[in-house]
Amino acid sequence: HSDPETGQTCQDCHMPPVGVTHFALPEAGGQARDPSTIFSHRIPGAADEGFLQNAVTMNVDTHREDDKVIVEVELINDQTGHHIPTDSPLRHLILLVEVTDENGEKLTLLEGNTIPEWGGVGNSDKGYYAGLPGTAYAKILEEMWTEISPSGAYWNPTRILSDNRIPAMRSDTTTYVFQTSEVLKTSEVSVRLLFRRAFIELMEQKGWDDPDIVMESETIQLP
């Protein structure tokens, strides 16, 4: 079909043909058609890894200044028409920034954001990232009667404690400064942007086993 105002077709709207030849099953009376005229109406959701990996652009700039390693991360919401993350307030993004020396030891963060407590207090190898260098993006609600926060129960009376989600066609830049030593030869900078469907404490309570999805990832070696 085409939009009568803009003239855009399904193909213009990123709904390409996928090779099918029927709108309806043949046994239900469907007639064979030219596959180039049948456009996909598949709508991927937040569980679609490829969909999420094409949602934002991440730029990482890092350099040394004397005994410090400086990492600047820019996230650009250039592929969606809404805030990221969107939909349920349980959803959030976790940007993790890590710098290790030539011996594999993690460098100490001197300046910059850290992941809040709701990112999970515990073993980082198991997804508990509270206190680590990085930034979490979310719309944080508090229930007005119980003061439970963060909450996804938007149907209850709530108030917004914070909202640092990135609007469409906007960007957010964060900077992290790590302590190093001039005698070390190399450092490795690792930056990951993760999508998490719900707060980890709630996932534990419900027994949900939805792994984080890596939206963007970059590793840089510093001389």
PDB file of C-alpha atoms in Angstrom:
ATOM      1  CA  HIS A   1       0.000   0.000   0.000  1.00  0.00           C
ATOM      2  CA  SER A   2       1.069   3.646  -0.157  1.00  0.00           C
ATOM      3  CA  ASP A   3       0.412   6.622   2.076  1.00  0.00           C
ATOM      4  CA  PRO A   4      -1.904   9.034   0.185  1.00  0.00           C
ATOM      5  CA  GLU A   5      -0.185  12.052   1.757  1.00  0.00           C
ATOM      6  CA  THR A   6       3.490  11.111   1.518  1.00  0.00           C
ATOM      7  CA  GLY A   7       3.411   8.497  -1.244  1.00  0.00           C
ATOM      8  CA  GLN A   8       5.497   6.171   0.930  1.00  0.00           C
ATOM      9  CA  THR A   9       5.080   2.460   0.287  1.00  0.00           C
ATOM     10  CA  CYS A  10       5.598  -0.517   2.593  1.00  0.00           C
ATOM     11  CA  GLN A  11       9.067  -0.860   1.122  1.00  0.00           C
ATOM     12  CA  ASP A  12       9.839   2.753   2.057  1.00  0.00           C
ATOM     13  CA  CYS A  13       8.721   1.956   5.615  1.00  0.00           C
ATOM     14  CA  HIS A  14      11.337  -0.822   5.951  1.00  0.00           C
ATOM     15  CA  MET A  15       8.820  -3.610   5.345  1.00  0.00           C
ATOM     16  CA  PRO A  16      10.554  -5.503   2.533  1.00  0.00           C
ATOM     17  CA  PRO A  17       9.259  -8.578   0.707  1.00  0.00           C
ATOM     18  CA  VAL A  18      10.456 -11.801   2.326  1.00  0.00           C
ATOM     19  CA  GLY A  19       9.665 -14.290  -0.439  1.00  0.00           C
ATOM     20  CA  VAL A  20       6.251 -15.539   0.651  1.00  0.00           C
ATOM     21  CA  THR A  21       3.678 -16.220  -2.074  1.00  0.00           C
ATOM     22  CA  HIS A  22       0.412 -16.257  -0.112  1.00  0.00           C
ATOM     23  CA  PHE A  23      -1.502 -13.905   2.151  1.00  0.00           C
ATOM     24  CA  ALA A  24      -3.575 -16.872   3.332  1.00  0.00           C
ATOM     25  CA  LEU A  25      -2.770 -20.587   3.440  1.00  0.00           C
ATOM     26  CA  PRO A  26      -3.626 -22.451   0.186  1.00  0.00           C
ATOM     27  CA  GLU A  27      -5.849 -24.891   2.087  1.00  0.00           C
ATOM     28  CA  ALA A  28      -7.838 -21.899   3.328  1.00  0.00           C
ATOM     29  CA  GLY A  29      -8.357 -20.609  -0.204  1.00  0.00           C
ATOM     30  CA  GLY A  30      -5.278 -18.399  -0.478  1.00  0.00           C
ATOM     31  CA  GLN A  31      -4.182 -17.576  -4.020  1.00  0.00           C
ATOM     32  CA  ALA A  32      -0.532 -17.596  -5.139  1.00  0.00           C
ATOM     33  CA  ARG A  33       0.800 -14.093  -5.752  1.00  0.00           C
ATOM     34  CA  ASP A  34       3.962 -12.414  -6.961  1.00  0.00           C
ATOM     35  CA  PRO A  35       6.237 -12.467  -3.859  1.00  0.00           C
ATOM     36  CA  SER A  36       7.557  -8.979  -4.698  1.00  0.00           C
ATOM     37  CA  THR A  37       4.079  -7.614  -3.993  1.00  0.00           C
ATOM     38  CA  ILE A  38       3.766  -9.142  -0.506  1.00  0.00           C
ATOM     39  CA  PHE A  39       5.513  -7.040   2.116  1.00  0.00           C
ATOM     40  CA  SER A  40       6.530  -8.196   5.564  1.00  0.00           C
ATOM     41  CA  HIS A  41       4.450  -6.868   8.433  1.00  0.00           C
ATOM     42  CA  ARG A  42       6.626  -8.479  11.082  1.00  0.00           C
ATOM     43  CA  ILE A  43       6.997  -6.225  14.117  1.00  0.00           C
ATOM     44  CA  PRO A  44      10.020  -7.316  16.178  1.00  0.00           C
ATOM     45  CA  GLY A  45       9.879  -6.675  19.901  1.00  0.00           C
ATOM     46  CA  ALA A  46      12.350  -6.002  22.663  1.00  0.00           C
ATOM     47  CA  ALA A  47      13.408  -9.664  22.735  1.00  0.00           C
ATOM     48  CA  ASP A  48      14.772  -9.366  19.195  1.00  0.00           C
ATOM     49  CA  GLU A  49      18.549  -9.031  19.504  1.00  0.00           C
ATOM     50  CA  GLY A  50      19.089  -7.707  15.983  1.00  0.00           C
ATOM     51  CA  PHE A  51      16.324  -5.144  16.441  1.00  0.00           C
ATOM     52  CA  LEU A  52      17.916  -3.772  19.616  1.00  0.00           C
ATOM     53  CA  GLN A  53      21.406  -3.752  18.130  1.00  0.00           C
ATOM     54  CA  ASN A  54      20.200  -1.394  15.398  1.00  0.00           C
ATOM     55  CA  ALA A  55      18.466   1.008  17.796  1.00  0.00           C
ATOM     56  CA  VAL A  56      21.313   3.348  18.787  1.00  0.00           C
ATOM     57  CA  THR A  57      24.789   4.452  17.768  1.00  0.00           C
ATOM     58  CA  MET A  58      27.619   4.348  20.315  1.00  0.00           C
ATOM     59  CA  ASN A  59      30.821   6.375  19.926  1.00  0.00           C
ATOM     60  CA  VAL A  60      33.746   5.816  22.289  1.00  0.00           C
ATOM     61  CA  ASP A  61      36.731   8.160  22.613  1.00  0.00           C
ATOM     62  CA  THR A  62      39.564   7.293  24.990  1.00  0.00           C
ATOM     63  CA  HIS A  63      43.041   8.609  25.682  1.00  0.00           C
ATOM     64  CA  ARG A  64      45.707   8.944  28.355  1.00  0.00           C
ATOM     65  CA  GLU A  65      46.547  12.081  30.298  1.00  0.00           C
ATOM     66  CA  ASP A  66      49.618  11.518  32.482  1.00  0.00           C
ATOM     67  CA  ASP A  67      48.555   8.919  35.066  1.00  0.00           C
ATOM     68  CA  LYS A  68      44.903   8.836  34.021  1.00  0.00           C
ATOM     69  CA  VAL A  69      42.809   7.110  31.365  1.00  0.00           C
ATOM     70  CA  ILE A  70      39.843   9.149  30.161  1.00  0.00           C
ATOM     71  CA  VAL A  71      36.881   7.494  28.452  1.00  0.00           C
ATOM     72  CA  GLU A  72      34.060   9.443  26.803  1.00  0.00           C
ATOM     73  CA  VAL A  73      30.971   7.569  25.618  1.00  0.00           C
ATOM     74  CA  GLU A  74      28.301   9.085  23.381  1.00  0.00           C
ATOM     75  CA  LEU A  75      24.985   7.298  22.865  1.00  0.00           C
ATOM     76  CA  ILE A  76      22.852   8.576  19.979  1.00  0.00           C
ATOM     77  CA  ASN A  77      19.198   7.591  19.702  1.00  0.00           C
ATOM     78  CA  ASP A  78      19.189   7.898  15.910  1.00  0.00           C
ATOM     79  CA  GLN A  79      17.214   4.839  14.816  1.00  0.00           C
ATOM     80  CA  THR A  80      13.997   5.038  16.838  1.00  0.00           C
ATOM     81  CA  GLY A  81      11.058   7.398  17.015  1.00  0.00           C
ATOM     82  CA  HIS A  82      10.730   7.332  20.788  1.00  0.00           C
ATOM     83  CA  HIS A  83      12.697   7.469  24.034  1.00  0.00           C
ATOM     84  CA  ILE A  84      15.067   4.607  24.767  1.00  0.00           C
ATOM     85  CA  PRO A  85      14.241   2.480  26.607  1.00  0.00           C
ATOM     86  CA  THR A  86      10.505   2.689  26.032  1.00  0.00           C
ATOM     87  CA  ASP A  87       7.284   0.834  26.949  1.00  0.00           C
ATOM     88  CA  SER A  88       7.297  -0.725  30.440  1.00  0.00           C
ATOM     89  CA  PRO A  89       9.147   1.294  33.128  1.00  0.00           C
ATOM     90  CA  LEU A  90      10.764  -1.991  34.154  1.00  0.00           C
ATOM     91  CA  ARG A  91      12.977  -1.834  31.078  1.00  0.00           C
ATOM     92  CA  HIS A  92      16.337  -0.123  31.351  1.00  0.00           C
ATOM     93  CA  LEU A  93      19.746   0.187  29.735  1.00  0.00           C
ATOM     94  CA  ILE A  94      23.036  -0.360  31.545  1.00  0.00           C
ATOM     95  CA  LEU A  95      26.204   1.184  30.128  1.00  0.00           C
ATOM     96  CA  LEU A  96      29.298  -0.477  31.606  1.00  0.00           C
ATOM     97  CA  VAL A  97      32.768   1.053  31.288  1.00  0.00           C
ATOM     98  CA  GLU A  98      35.804  -0.935  32.378  1.00  0.00           C
ATOM     99  CA  VAL A  99      39.532  -0.301  32.038  1.00  0.00           C
ATOM    100  CA  THR A 100      42.120  -2.961  32.858  1.00  0.00           C
ATOM    101  CA  ASP A 101      45.900  -2.720  32.942  1.00  0.00           C
ATOM    102  CA  GLU A 102      48.392  -5.013  31.203  1.00  0.00           C
ATOM    103  CA  ASN A 103      48.090  -7.443  34.115  1.00  0.00           C
ATOM    104  CA  GLY A 104      44.312  -7.682  33.778  1.00  0.00           C
ATOM    105  CA  GLU A 105      43.661  -5.644  36.936  1.00  0.00           C
ATOM    106  CA  LYS A 106      40.734  -3.234  36.894  1.00  0.00           C
ATOM    107  CA  LEU A 107      41.661   0.433  37.213  1.00  0.00           C
ATOM    108  CA  THR A 108      40.017   2.585  39.892  1.00  0.00           C
ATOM    109  CA  LEU A 109      37.394   5.096  38.817  1.00  0.00           C
ATOM    110  CA  LEU A 110      38.294   8.635  39.916  1.00  0.00           C
ATOM    111  CA  GLU A 111      35.477  10.581  38.257  1.00  0.00           C
ATOM    112  CA  GLY A 112      32.251   9.584  36.549  1.00  0.00           C
ATOM    113  CA  ASN A 113      28.923   7.840  37.086  1.00  0.00           C
ATOM    114  CA  THR A 114      28.405   4.466  38.706  1.00  0.00           C
ATOM    115  CA  ILE A 115      25.510   2.027  38.346  1.00  0.00           C
ATOM    116  CA  PRO A 116      22.809   2.639  40.997  1.00  0.00           C
ATOM    117  CA  GLU A 117      21.780   0.083  43.610  1.00  0.00           C
ATOM    118  CA  TRP A 118      18.855  -1.169  41.532  1.00  0.00           C
ATOM    119  CA  GLY A 119      21.421  -2.395  38.996  1.00  0.00           C
ATOM    120  CA  GLY A 120      21.970  -5.293  41.386  1.00  0.00           C
ATOM    121  CA  VAL A 121      24.160  -5.635  44.476  1.00  0.00           C
ATOM    122  CA  GLY A 122      26.321  -8.729  44.238  1.00  0.00           C
ATOM    123  CA  ASN A 123      28.593 -10.632  41.888  1.00  0.00           C
ATOM    124  CA  SER A 124      29.135  -8.693  38.650  1.00  0.00           C
ATOM    125  CA  ASP A 125      29.821 -11.982  36.827  1.00  0.00           C
ATOM    126  CA  LYS A 126      26.160 -12.829  37.465  1.00  0.00           C
ATOM    127  CA  GLY A 127      24.766  -9.482  36.321  1.00  0.00           C
ATOM    128  CA  TYR A 128      24.890  -7.500  39.556  1.00  0.00           C
ATOM    129  CA  TYR A 129      26.427  -4.227  38.474  1.00  0.00           C
ATOM    130  CA  ALA A 130      25.666  -1.736  41.274  1.00  0.00           C
ATOM    131  CA  GLY A 131      28.657   0.487  42.021  1.00  0.00           C
ATOM    132  CA  LEU A 132      30.532  -0.284  38.804  1.00  0.00           C
ATOM    133  CA  PRO A 133      31.629   2.519  36.454  1.00  0.00           C
ATOM    134  CA  GLY A 134      28.854   3.316  34.024  1.00  0.00           C
ATOM    135  CA  THR A 135      25.404   4.814  33.605  1.00  0.00           C
ATOM    136  CA  ALA A 136      21.927   3.292  33.838  1.00  0.00           C
ATOM    137  CA  TYR A 137      19.110   4.753  31.742  1.00  0.00           C
ATOM    138  CA  ALA A 138      15.553   4.355  32.992  1.00  0.00           C
ATOM    139  CA  LYS A 139      12.305   5.991  34.049  1.00  0.00           C
ATOM    140  CA  ILE A 140      12.230   5.364  37.779  1.00  0.00           C
ATOM    141  CA  LEU A 141       8.798   5.310  39.447  1.00  0.00           C
ATOM    142  CA  GLU A 142       7.910   5.301  43.120  1.00  0.00           C
ATOM    143  CA  GLU A 143       4.550   4.042  44.374  1.00  0.00           C
ATOM    144  CA  MET A 144       3.006   6.825  46.416  1.00  0.00           C
ATOM    145  CA  TRP A 145       1.319   4.612  49.036  1.00  0.00           C
ATOM    146  CA  THR A 146       4.001   2.011  49.605  1.00  0.00           C
ATOM    147  CA  GLU A 147       7.066   4.067  48.542  1.00  0.00           C
ATOM    148  CA  ILE A 148       8.288   1.013  46.639  1.00  0.00           C
ATOM    149  CA  SER A 149      10.918   2.055  44.102  1.00  0.00           C
ATOM    150  CA  PRO A 150      11.821   1.293  41.425  1.00  0.00           C
ATOM    151  CA  SER A 151       8.374   0.096  40.436  1.00  0.00           C
ATOM    152  CA  GLY A 152       6.792  -1.024  37.207  1.00  0.00           C
ATOM    153  CA  ALA A 153       3.255  -0.786  38.603  1.00  0.00           C
ATOM    154  CA  TYR A 154       2.286   2.321  36.659  1.00  0.00           C
ATOM    155  CA  TRP A 155      -1.403   1.461  37.188  1.00  0.00           C
ATOM    156  CA  ASN A 156      -0.974   2.435  40.850  1.00  0.00           C
ATOM    157  CA  PRO A 157      -0.584   6.058  41.975  1.00  0.00           C
ATOM    158  CA  THR A 158       3.104   6.774  41.304  1.00  0.00           C
ATOM    159  CA  ARG A 159       5.489   9.651  40.960  1.00  0.00           C
ATOM    160  CA  ILE A 160       8.561   9.958  38.760  1.00  0.00           C
ATOM    161  CA  LEU A 161      11.770  10.003  40.785  1.00  0.00           C
ATOM    162  CA  SER A 162      13.999  10.345  37.734  1.00  0.00           C
ATOM    163  CA  ASP A 163      13.942   9.922  33.982  1.00  0.00           C
ATOM    164  CA  ASN A 164      17.192  10.006  32.028  1.00  0.00           C
ATOM    165  CA  ARG A 165      16.025   8.058  28.999  1.00  0.00           C
ATOM    166  CA  ILE A 166      17.361   9.390  25.699  1.00  0.00           C
ATOM    167  CA  PRO A 167      14.709  11.034  23.474  1.00  0.00           C
ATOM    168  CA  ALA A 168      14.482  10.301  19.760  1.00  0.00           C
ATOM    169  CA  MET A 169      17.222  11.957  17.684  1.00  0.00           C
ATOM    170  CA  ARG A 170      19.003  13.116  20.836  1.00  0.00           C
ATOM    171  CA  SER A 171      22.224  11.966  22.458  1.00  0.00           C
ATOM    172  CA  ASP A 172      23.829  11.574  25.860  1.00  0.00           C
ATOM    173  CA  THR A 173      27.556  11.789  26.600  1.00  0.00           C
ATOM    174  CA  THR A 174      29.212  10.591  29.790  1.00  0.00           C
ATOM    175  CA  THR A 175      32.873  10.786  30.826  1.00  0.00           C
ATOM    176  CA  TYR A 176      34.873   8.458  33.072  1.00  0.00           C
ATOM    177  CA  VAL A 177      38.361   9.068  34.495  1.00  0.00           C
ATOM    178  CA  PHE A 178      40.414   6.120  35.727  1.00  0.00           C
ATOM    179  CA  GLN A 179      43.620   6.051  37.757  1.00  0.00           C
ATOM    180  CA  THR A 180      46.574   4.385  36.072  1.00  0.00           C
ATOM    181  CA  SER A 181      50.353   4.543  36.191  1.00  0.00           C
ATOM    182  CA  GLU A 182      52.771   6.031  33.703  1.00  0.00           C
ATOM    183  CA  VAL A 183      54.939   2.909  33.989  1.00  0.00           C
ATOM    184  CA  LEU A 184      52.209   0.595  32.670  1.00  0.00           C
ATOM    185  CA  LYS A 185      52.621  -0.129  28.980  1.00  0.00           C
ATOM    186  CA  THR A 186      49.053  -0.812  27.884  1.00  0.00           C
ATOM    187  CA  SER A 187      45.443  -0.564  29.003  1.00  0.00           C
ATOM    188  CA  GLU A 188      42.293  -2.137  27.620  1.00  0.00           C
ATOM    189  CA  VAL A 189      39.062  -0.150  27.555  1.00  0.00           C
ATOM    190  CA  SER A 190      35.822  -2.145  27.370  1.00  0.00           C
ATOM    191  CA  VAL A 191      32.425  -0.484  26.889  1.00  0.00           C
ATOM    192  CA  ARG A 192      29.119  -2.381  26.741  1.00  0.00           C
ATOM    193  CA  LEU A 193      25.528  -1.198  26.456  1.00  0.00           C
ATOM    194  CA  LEU A 194      23.062  -3.749  27.820  1.00  0.00           C
ATOM    195  CA  PHE A 195      19.278  -3.965  27.582  1.00  0.00           C
ATOM    196  CA  ARG A 196      17.585  -5.459  30.643  1.00  0.00           C
ATOM    197  CA  ARG A 197      13.875  -6.281  30.576  1.00  0.00           C
ATOM    198  CA  ALA A 198      13.238  -5.831  34.307  1.00  0.00           C
ATOM    199  CA  PHE A 199      15.001  -4.886  37.533  1.00  0.00           C
ATOM    200  CA  ILE A 200      17.149  -7.761  38.674  1.00  0.00           C
ATOM    201  CA  GLU A 201      15.591  -8.005  42.155  1.00  0.00           C
ATOM    202  CA  LEU A 202      12.135  -8.392  40.624  1.00  0.00           C
ATOM    203  CA  MET A 203      13.441 -10.981  38.159  1.00  0.00           C
ATOM    204  CA  GLU A 204      14.773 -12.985  41.109  1.00  0.00           C
ATOM    205  CA  GLN A 205      11.424 -12.808  42.905  1.00  0.00           C
ATOM    206  CA  LYS A 206       9.488 -13.896  39.812  1.00  0.00           C
ATOM    207  CA  GLY A 207      11.968 -16.520  38.680  1.00  0.00           C
ATOM    208  CA  TRP A 208      12.364 -14.835  35.304  1.00  0.00           C
ATOM    209  CA  ASP A 209      15.359 -15.940  33.280  1.00  0.00           C
ATOM    210  CA  ASP A 210      15.701 -13.293  30.578  1.00  0.00           C
ATOM    211  CA  PRO A 211      19.387 -12.636  29.859  1.00  0.00           C
ATOM    212  CA  ASP A 212      20.634  -9.131  29.160  1.00  0.00           C
ATOM    213  CA  ILE A 213      20.954  -8.285  25.481  1.00  0.00           C
ATOM    214  CA  VAL A 214      24.160  -6.591  24.331  1.00  0.00           C
ATOM    215  CA  MET A 215      23.077  -3.633  22.197  1.00  0.00           C
ATOM    216  CA  GLU A 216      26.548  -2.178  21.586  1.00  0.00           C
ATOM    217  CA  SER A 217      30.055  -3.272  22.525  1.00  0.00           C
ATOM    218  CA  GLU A 218      33.534  -1.892  21.863  1.00  0.00           C
ATOM    219  CA  THR A 219      37.035  -2.774  23.082  1.00  0.00           C
ATOM    220  CA  ILE A 220      39.995  -0.420  22.597  1.00  0.00           C
ATOM    221  CA  GLN A 221      43.659  -1.050  23.295  1.00  0.00           C
ATOM    222  CA  LEU A 222      45.621   1.942  24.552  1.00  0.00           C
ATOM    223  CA  PRO A 223      49.391   1.999  24.024  1.00  0.00           C
TER     224      PRO A 223
END
